[in-house]
PDB file of C-alpha atoms in Angstrom:
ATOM      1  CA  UNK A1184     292.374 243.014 143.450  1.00 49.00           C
ATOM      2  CA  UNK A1185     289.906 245.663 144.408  1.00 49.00           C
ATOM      3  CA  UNK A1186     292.363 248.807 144.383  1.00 46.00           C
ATOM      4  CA  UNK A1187     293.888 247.480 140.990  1.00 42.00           C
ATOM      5  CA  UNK A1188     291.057 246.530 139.363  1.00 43.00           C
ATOM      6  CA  UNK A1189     292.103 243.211 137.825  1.00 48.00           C
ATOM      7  CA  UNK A1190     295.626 241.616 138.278  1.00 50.00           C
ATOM      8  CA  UNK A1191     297.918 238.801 136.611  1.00 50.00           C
ATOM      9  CA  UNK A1192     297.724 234.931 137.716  1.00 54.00           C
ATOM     10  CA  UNK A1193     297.872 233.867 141.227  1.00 59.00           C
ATOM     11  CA  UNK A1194     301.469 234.948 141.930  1.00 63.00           C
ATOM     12  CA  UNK A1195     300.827 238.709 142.050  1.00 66.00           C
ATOM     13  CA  UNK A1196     297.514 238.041 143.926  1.00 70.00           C
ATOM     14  CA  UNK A1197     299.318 235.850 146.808  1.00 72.00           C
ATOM     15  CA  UNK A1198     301.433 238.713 146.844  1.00 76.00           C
ATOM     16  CA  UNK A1199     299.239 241.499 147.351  1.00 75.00           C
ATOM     17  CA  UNK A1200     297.740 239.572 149.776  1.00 74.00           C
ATOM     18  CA  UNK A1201     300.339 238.604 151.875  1.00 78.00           C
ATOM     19  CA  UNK A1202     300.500 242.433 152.448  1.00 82.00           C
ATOM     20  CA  UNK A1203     297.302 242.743 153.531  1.00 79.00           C
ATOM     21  CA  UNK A1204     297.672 240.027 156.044  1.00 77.00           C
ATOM     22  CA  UNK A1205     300.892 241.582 156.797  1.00 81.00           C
ATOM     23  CA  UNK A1206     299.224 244.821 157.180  1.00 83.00           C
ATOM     24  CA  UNK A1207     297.075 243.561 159.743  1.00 77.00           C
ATOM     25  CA  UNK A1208     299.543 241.946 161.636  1.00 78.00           C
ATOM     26  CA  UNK A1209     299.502 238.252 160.325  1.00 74.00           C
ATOM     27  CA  UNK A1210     302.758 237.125 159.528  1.00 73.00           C
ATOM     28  CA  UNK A1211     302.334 233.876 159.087  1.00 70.00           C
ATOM     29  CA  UNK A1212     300.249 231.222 157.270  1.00 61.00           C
ATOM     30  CA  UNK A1213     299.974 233.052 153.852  1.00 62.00           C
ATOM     31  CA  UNK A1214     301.186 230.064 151.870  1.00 71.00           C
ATOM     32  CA  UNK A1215     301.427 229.749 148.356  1.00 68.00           C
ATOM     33  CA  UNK A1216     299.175 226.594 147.921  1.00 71.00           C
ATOM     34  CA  UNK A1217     296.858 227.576 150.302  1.00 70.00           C
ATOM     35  CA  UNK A1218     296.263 230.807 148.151  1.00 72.00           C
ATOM     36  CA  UNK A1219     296.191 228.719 145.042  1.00 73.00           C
ATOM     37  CA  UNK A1220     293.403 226.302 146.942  1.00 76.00           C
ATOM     38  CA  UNK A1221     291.633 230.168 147.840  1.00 76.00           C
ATOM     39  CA  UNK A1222     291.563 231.344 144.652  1.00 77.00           C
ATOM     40  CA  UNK A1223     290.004 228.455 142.955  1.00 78.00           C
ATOM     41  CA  UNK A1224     287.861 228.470 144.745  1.00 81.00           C
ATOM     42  CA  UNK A1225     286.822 232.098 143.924  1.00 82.00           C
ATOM     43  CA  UNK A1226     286.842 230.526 140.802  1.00 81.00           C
ATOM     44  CA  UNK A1227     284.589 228.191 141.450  1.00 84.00           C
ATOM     45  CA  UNK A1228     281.965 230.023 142.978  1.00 85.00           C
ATOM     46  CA  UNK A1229     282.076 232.794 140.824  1.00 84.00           C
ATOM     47  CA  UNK A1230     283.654 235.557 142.651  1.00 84.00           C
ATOM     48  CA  UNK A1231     286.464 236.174 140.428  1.00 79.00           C
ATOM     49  CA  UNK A1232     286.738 235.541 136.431  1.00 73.00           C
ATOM     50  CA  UNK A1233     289.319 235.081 134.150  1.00 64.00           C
ATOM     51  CA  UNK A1234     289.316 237.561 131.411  1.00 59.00           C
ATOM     52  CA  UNK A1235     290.944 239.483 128.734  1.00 55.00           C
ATOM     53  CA  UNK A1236     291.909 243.054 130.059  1.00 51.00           C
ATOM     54  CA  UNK A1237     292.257 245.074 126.469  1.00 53.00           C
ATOM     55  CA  UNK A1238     292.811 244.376 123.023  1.00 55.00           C
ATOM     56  CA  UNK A1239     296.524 243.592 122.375  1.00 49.00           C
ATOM     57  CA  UNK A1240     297.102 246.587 120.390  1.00 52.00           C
ATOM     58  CA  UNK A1241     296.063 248.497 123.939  1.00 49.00           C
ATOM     59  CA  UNK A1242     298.542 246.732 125.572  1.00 48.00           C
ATOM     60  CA  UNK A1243     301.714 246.541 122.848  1.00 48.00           C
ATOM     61  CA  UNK A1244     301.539 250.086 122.858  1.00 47.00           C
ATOM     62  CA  UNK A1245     300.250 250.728 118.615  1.00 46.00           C
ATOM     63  CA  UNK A1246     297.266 252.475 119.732  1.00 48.00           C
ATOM     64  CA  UNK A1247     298.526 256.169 120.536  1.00 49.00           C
ATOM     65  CA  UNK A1248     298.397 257.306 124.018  1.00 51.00           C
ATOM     66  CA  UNK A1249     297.454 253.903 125.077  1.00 49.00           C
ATOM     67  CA  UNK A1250     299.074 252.954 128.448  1.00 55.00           C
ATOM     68  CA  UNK A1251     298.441 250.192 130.929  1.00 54.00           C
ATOM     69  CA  UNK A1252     297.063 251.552 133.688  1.00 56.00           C
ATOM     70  CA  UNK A1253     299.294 252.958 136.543  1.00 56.00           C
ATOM     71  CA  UNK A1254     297.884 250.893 139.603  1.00 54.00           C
ATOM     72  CA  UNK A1255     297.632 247.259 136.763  1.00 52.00           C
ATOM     73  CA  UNK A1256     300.114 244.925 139.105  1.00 49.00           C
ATOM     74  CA  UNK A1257     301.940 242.798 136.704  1.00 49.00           C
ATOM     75  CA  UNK A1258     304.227 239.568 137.961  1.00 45.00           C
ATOM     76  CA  UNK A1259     307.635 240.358 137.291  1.00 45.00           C
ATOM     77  CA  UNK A1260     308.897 237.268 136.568  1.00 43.00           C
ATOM     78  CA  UNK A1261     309.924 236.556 133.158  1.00 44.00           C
ATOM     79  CA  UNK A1262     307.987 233.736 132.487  1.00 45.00           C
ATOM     80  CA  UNK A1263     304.910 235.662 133.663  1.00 45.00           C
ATOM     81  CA  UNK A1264     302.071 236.000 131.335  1.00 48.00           C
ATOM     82  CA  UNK A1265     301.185 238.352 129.263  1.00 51.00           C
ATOM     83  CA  UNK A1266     299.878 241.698 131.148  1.00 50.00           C
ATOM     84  CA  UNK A1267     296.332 241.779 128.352  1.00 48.00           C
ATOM     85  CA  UNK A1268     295.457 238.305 130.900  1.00 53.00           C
ATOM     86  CA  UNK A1269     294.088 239.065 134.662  1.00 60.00           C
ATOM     87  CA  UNK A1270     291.368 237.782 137.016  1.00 67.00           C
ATOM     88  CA  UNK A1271     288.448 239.636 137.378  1.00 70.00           C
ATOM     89  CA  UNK A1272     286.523 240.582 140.717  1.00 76.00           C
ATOM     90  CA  UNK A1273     282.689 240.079 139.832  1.00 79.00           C
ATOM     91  CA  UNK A1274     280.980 241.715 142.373  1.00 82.00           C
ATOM     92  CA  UNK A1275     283.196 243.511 145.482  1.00 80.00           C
ATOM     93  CA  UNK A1276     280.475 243.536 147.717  1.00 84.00           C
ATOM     94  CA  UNK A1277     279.323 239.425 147.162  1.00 87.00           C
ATOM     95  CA  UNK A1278     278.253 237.901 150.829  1.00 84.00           C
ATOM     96  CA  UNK A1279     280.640 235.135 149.736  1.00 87.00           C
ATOM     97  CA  UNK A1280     283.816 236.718 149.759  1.00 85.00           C
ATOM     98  CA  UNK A1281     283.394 237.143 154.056  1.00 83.00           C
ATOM     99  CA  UNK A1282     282.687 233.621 154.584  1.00 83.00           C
ATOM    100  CA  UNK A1283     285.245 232.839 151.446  1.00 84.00           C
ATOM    101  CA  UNK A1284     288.004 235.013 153.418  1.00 80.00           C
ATOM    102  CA  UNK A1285     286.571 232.985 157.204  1.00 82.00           C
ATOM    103  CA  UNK A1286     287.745 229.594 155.929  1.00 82.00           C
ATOM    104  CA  UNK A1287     290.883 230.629 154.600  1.00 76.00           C
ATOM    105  CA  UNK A1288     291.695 232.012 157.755  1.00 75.00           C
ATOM    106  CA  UNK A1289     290.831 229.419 159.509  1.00 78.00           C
ATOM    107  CA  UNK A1290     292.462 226.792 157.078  1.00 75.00           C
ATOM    108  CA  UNK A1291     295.748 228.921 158.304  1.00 71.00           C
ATOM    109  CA  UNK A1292     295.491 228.529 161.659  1.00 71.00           C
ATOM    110  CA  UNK A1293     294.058 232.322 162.367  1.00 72.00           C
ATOM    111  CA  UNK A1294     291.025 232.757 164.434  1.00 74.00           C
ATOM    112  CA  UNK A1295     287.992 234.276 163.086  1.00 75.00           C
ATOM    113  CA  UNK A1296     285.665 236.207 164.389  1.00 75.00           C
ATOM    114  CA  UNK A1297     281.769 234.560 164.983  1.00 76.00           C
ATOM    115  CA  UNK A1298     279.897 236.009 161.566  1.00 71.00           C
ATOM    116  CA  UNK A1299     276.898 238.537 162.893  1.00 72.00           C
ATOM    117  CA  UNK A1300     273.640 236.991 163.636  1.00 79.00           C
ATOM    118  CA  UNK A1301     271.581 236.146 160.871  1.00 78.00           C
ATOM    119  CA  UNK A1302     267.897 238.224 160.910  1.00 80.00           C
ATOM    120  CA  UNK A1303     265.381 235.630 162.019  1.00 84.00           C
ATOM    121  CA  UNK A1304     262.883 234.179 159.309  1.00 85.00           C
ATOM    122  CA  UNK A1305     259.440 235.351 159.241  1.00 86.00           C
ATOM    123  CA  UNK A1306     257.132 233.318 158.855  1.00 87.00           C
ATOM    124  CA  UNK A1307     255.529 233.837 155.438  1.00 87.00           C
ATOM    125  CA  UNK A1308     252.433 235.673 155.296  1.00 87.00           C
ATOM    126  CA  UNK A1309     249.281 233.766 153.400  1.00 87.00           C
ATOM    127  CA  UNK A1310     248.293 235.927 150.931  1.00 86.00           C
ATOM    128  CA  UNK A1311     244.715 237.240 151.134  1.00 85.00           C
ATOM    129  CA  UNK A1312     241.794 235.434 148.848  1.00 85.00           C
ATOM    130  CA  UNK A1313     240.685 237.491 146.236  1.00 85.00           C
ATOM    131  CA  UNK A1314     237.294 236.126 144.931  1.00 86.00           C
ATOM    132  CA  UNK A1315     236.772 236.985 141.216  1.00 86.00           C
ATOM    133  CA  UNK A1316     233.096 238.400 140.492  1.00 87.00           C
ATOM    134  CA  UNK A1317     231.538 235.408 138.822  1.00 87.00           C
ATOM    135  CA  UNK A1318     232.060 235.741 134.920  1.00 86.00           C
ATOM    136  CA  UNK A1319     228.692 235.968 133.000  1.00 85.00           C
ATOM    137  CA  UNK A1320     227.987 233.214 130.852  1.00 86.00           C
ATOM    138  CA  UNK A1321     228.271 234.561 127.055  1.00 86.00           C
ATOM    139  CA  UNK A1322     225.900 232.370 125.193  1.00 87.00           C
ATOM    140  CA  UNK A1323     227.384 231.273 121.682  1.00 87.00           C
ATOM    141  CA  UNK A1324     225.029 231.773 118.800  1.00 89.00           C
ATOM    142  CA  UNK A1325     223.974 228.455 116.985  1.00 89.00           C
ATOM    143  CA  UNK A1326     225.990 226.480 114.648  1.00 88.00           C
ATOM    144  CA  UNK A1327     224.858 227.352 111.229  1.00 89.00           C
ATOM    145  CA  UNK A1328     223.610 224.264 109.614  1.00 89.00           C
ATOM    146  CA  UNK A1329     226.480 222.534 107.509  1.00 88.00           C
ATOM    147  CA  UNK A1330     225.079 222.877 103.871  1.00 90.00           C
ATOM    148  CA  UNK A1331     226.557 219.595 102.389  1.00 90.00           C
ATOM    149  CA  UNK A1332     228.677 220.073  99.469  1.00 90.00           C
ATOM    150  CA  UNK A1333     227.131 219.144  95.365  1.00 90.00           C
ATOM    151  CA  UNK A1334     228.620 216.422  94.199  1.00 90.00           C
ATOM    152  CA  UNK A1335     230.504 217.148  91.002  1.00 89.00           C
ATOM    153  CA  UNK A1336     228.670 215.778  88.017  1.00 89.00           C
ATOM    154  CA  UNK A1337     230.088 212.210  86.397  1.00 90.00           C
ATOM    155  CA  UNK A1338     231.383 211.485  83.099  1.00 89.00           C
ATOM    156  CA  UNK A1339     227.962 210.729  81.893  1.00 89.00           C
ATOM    157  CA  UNK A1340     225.999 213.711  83.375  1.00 90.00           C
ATOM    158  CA  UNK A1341     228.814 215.885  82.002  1.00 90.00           C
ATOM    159  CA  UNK A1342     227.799 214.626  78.366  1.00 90.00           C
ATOM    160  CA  UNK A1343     224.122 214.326  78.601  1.00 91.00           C
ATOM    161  CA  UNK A1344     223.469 217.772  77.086  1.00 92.00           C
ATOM    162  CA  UNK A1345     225.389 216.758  73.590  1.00 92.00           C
ATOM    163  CA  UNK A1346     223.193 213.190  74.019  1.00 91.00           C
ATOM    164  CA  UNK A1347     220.002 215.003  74.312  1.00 92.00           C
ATOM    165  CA  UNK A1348     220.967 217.693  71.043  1.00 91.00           C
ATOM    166  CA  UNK A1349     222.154 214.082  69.303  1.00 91.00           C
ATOM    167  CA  UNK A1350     218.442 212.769  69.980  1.00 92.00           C
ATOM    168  CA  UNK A1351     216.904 215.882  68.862  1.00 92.00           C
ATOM    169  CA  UNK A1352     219.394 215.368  65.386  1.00 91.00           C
ATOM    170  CA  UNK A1353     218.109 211.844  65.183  1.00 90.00           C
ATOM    171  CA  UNK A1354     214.312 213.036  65.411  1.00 92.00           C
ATOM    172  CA  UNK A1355     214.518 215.264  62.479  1.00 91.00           C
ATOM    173  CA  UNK A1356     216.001 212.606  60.595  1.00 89.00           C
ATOM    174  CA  UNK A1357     212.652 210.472  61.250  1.00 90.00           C
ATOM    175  CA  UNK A1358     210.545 213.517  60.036  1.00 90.00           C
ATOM    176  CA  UNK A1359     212.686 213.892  57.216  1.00 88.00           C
ATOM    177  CA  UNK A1360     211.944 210.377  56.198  1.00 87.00           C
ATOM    178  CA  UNK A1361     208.015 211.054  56.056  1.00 87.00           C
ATOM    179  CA  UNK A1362     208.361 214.428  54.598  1.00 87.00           C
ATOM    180  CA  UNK A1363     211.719 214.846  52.862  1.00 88.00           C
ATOM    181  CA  UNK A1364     213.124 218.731  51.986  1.00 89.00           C
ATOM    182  CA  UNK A1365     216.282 219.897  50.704  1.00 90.00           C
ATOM    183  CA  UNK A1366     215.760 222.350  53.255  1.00 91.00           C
ATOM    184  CA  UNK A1367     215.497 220.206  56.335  1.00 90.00           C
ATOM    185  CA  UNK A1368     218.907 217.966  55.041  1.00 90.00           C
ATOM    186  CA  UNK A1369     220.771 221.006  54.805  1.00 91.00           C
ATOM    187  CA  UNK A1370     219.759 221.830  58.745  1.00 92.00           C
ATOM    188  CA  UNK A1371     220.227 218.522  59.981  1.00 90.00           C
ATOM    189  CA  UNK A1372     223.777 218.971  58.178  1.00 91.00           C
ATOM    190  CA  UNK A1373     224.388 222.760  59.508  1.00 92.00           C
ATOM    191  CA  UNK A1374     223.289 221.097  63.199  1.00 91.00           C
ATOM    192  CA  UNK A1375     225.772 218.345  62.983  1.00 92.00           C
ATOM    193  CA  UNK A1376     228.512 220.524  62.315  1.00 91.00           C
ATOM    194  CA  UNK A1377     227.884 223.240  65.142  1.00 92.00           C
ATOM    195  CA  UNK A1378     227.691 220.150  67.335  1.00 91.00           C
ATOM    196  CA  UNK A1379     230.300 218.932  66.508  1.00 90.00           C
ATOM    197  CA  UNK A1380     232.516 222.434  67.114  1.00 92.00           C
ATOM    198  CA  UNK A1381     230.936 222.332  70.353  1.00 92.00           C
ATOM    199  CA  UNK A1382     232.173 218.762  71.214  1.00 91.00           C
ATOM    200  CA  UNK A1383     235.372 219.075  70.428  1.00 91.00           C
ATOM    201  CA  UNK A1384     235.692 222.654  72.257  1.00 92.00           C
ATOM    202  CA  UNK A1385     233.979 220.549  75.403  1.00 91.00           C
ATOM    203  CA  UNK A1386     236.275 218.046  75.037  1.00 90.00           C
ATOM    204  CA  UNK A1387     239.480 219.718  75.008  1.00 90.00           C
ATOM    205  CA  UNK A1388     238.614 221.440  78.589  1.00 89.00           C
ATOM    206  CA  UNK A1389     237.770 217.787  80.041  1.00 88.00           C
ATOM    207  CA  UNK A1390     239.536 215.120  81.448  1.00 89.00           C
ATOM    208  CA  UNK A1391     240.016 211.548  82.227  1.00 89.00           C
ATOM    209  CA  UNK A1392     236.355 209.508  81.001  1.00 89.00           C
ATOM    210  CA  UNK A1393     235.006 212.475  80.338  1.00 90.00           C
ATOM    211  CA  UNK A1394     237.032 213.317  77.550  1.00 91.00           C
ATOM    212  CA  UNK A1395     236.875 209.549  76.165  1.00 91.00           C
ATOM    213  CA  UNK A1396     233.231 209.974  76.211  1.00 92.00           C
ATOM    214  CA  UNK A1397     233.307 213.685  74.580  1.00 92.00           C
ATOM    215  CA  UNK A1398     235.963 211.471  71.802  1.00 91.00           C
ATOM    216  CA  UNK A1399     233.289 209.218  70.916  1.00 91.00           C
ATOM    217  CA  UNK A1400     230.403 211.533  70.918  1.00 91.00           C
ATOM    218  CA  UNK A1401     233.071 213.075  68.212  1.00 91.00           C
ATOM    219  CA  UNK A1402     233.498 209.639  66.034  1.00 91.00           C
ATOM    220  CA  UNK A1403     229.870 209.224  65.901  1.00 92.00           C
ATOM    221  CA  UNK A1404     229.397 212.947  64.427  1.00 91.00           C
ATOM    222  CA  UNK A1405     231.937 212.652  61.648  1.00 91.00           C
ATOM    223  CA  UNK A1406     230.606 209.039  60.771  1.00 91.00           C
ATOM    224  CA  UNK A1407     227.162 210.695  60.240  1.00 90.00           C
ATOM    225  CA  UNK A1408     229.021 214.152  58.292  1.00 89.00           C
ATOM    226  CA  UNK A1409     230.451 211.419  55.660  1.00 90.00           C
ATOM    227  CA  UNK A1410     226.960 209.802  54.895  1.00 88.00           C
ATOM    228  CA  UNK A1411     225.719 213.618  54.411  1.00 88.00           C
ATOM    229  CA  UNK A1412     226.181 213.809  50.955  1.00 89.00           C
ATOM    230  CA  UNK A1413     223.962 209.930  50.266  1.00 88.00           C
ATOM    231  CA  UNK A1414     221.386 211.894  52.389  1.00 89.00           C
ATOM    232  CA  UNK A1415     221.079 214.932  50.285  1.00 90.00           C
ATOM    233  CA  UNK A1416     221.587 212.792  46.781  1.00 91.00           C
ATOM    234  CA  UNK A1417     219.046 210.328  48.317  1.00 90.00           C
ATOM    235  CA  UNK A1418     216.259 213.552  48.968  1.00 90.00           C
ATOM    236  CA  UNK A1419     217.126 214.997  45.571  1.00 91.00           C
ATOM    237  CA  UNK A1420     216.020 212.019  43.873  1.00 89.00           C
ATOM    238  CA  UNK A1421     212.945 212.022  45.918  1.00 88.00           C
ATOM    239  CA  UNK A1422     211.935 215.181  45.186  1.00 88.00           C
ATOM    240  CA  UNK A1423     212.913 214.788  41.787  1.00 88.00           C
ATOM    241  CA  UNK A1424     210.347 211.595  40.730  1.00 85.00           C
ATOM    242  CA  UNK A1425     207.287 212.836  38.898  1.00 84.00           C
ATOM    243  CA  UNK A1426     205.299 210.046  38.825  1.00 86.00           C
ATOM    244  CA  UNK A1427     204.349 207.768  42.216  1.00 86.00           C
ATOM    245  CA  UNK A1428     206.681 204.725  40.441  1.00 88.00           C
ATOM    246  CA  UNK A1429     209.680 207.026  40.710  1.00 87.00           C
ATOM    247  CA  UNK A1430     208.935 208.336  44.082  1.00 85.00           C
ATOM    248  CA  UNK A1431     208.360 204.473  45.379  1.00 87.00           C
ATOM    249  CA  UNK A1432     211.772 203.674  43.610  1.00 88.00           C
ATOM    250  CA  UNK A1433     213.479 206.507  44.846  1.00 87.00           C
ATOM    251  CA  UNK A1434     212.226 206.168  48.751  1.00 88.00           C
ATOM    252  CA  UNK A1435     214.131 202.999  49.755  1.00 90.00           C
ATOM    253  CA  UNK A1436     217.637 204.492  49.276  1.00 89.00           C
ATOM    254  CA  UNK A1437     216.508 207.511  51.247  1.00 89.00           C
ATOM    255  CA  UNK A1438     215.102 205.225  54.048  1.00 89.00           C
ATOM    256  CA  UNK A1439     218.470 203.386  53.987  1.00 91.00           C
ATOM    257  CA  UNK A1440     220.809 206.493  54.319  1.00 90.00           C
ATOM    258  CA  UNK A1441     218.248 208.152  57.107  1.00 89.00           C
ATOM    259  CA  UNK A1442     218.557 204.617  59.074  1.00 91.00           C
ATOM    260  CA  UNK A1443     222.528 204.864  58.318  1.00 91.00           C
ATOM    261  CA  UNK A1444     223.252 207.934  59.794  1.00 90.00           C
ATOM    262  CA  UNK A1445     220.716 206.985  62.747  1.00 90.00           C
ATOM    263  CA  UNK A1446     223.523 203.975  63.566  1.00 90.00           C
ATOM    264  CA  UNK A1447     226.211 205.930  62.717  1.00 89.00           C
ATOM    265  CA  UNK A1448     224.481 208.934  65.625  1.00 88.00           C
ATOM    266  CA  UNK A1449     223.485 206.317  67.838  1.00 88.00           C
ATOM    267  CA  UNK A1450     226.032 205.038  71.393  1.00 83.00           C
ATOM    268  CA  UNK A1451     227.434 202.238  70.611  1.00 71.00           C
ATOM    269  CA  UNK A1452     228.791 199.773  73.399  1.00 60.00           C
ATOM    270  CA  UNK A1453     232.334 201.377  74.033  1.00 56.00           C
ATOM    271  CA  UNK A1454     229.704 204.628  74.641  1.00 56.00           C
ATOM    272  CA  UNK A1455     227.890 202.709  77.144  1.00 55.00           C
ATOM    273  CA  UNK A1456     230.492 201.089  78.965  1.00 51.00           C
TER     274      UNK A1456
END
């Protein structure tokens, strides 16, 4: 198997070595099962490995100038396998294959020859103690202190700044009840509507009771908007009476609208739930 490299199944390889026993003068022994036994066990321990020699266009000849080579040993029977199959020799020089060889021989009756002494064992040498230099404590800087988080605002807090310019709205309308003006109607009127731009821009960015509350902040304004026009008709008249019997005449509707739109501005209990 050596001198060819690689070789077809056990038949050629009982062959070739019943020459070699041959060659050495053994003439006997070199039986067929006891080769087959040998060489599975090769097998077995990995001395010798089944394998594909070439593609089969290396071996069928299509590939140009592609020849088996000379010294390939091939079985020539006709049922032999195909020459692209052949067991492999792993390693030549393997330890194994001496004591492999021993106890075929003497499974054939041939003596073998005592194997050479084995070196003796030494004992194994402790390995010196290396003591590290002591490592230098690194001291860790201090924790920073854990800044707790702000808790985000709640529904209500979110719409406290619309409450407080709603309170403001409602404190003009108590002025304007002492000292009623065209001019401060027509504010408290401008006011209400900027508020209520603001509300419903607020609103659309919220969420969840937030945006109910910013939806009934929203009512509230355009129930007060729709009493506007009482409110100005009411001051009109007020500021229209020339004598003190037309300004007390003309004062009670003016009182009513201002304490209207004060309900109308003020939470209600679906606010304050």
């Amino acid at each position: 198997m050596v001198a060819a490299g690689g070789m077809d199944y056990p038949q050629s390889i009982h062959r070739a070595y019943k020459e070699y026993l041959r060659s050495e003068g053994i003439r006997n022994g070199a039986s067929r099962a006891s080769m087959s036994k040998y060489i599975w066990l090769a097998t077995k321990l990995g001395l010798i490995e089944f394998d594909h020699a070439e593609a089969v266009e290396y071996w069928d000849g299509v590939i140009n100038g592609a020849e088996p080579a000379p010294e390939y040993i091939r079985e020539s029977r006709p049922q032999a396998p195909s020459p692209r199959h052949y067991f492999r020799i792993l390693d030549a020089a393997d330890p194994r294959w001496v004591r492999l060889e021993a106890s075929y021989r003497v499974s054939i009756g041939q003596e073998v020859p005592p194997p050479a002494p084995k070196p003796a064992i030494r004992p194994p040498v402790p390995k010196a103690k290396v003591e590290k230099p002591p490592k230098a404590k690194v001291e860790k800087p201090p924790r920073p202190a854990r800044v707790p988080k702000p808790k985000p605002p709640t529904a209500a807090e979110r719409v406290q700044p619309f409450e407080g310019r709603i309170d403001l709205l409602i404190g003009s309308l108590e002025e304007l009840e002492t000292t009623p003006t065209m001019e401060g109607a027509l504010a408290i009127e401008s006011t209400l509507l900027d508020l209520g731009e603001d509300v419903v821009a607020a609103g659309g960015k919220s969420r969840g009771q937030t945006r109910t509350l910013f939806r009934f902040i929203n009512v509230r304004l355009r129930s007060a908007l729709e009493e506007m026009g009482l409110l100005r008709s009411s001051v009109a008249r007020v500021l229209a009476a020339e004598t003190e019997s037309d300004r007390a005449k003309a004062e009670p509707p003016l009182r009513a609208a201002i304490r209207v739109l004060i309900e109308n501005l003020s939470p209600g209990e679906e606010d304050q739930e």
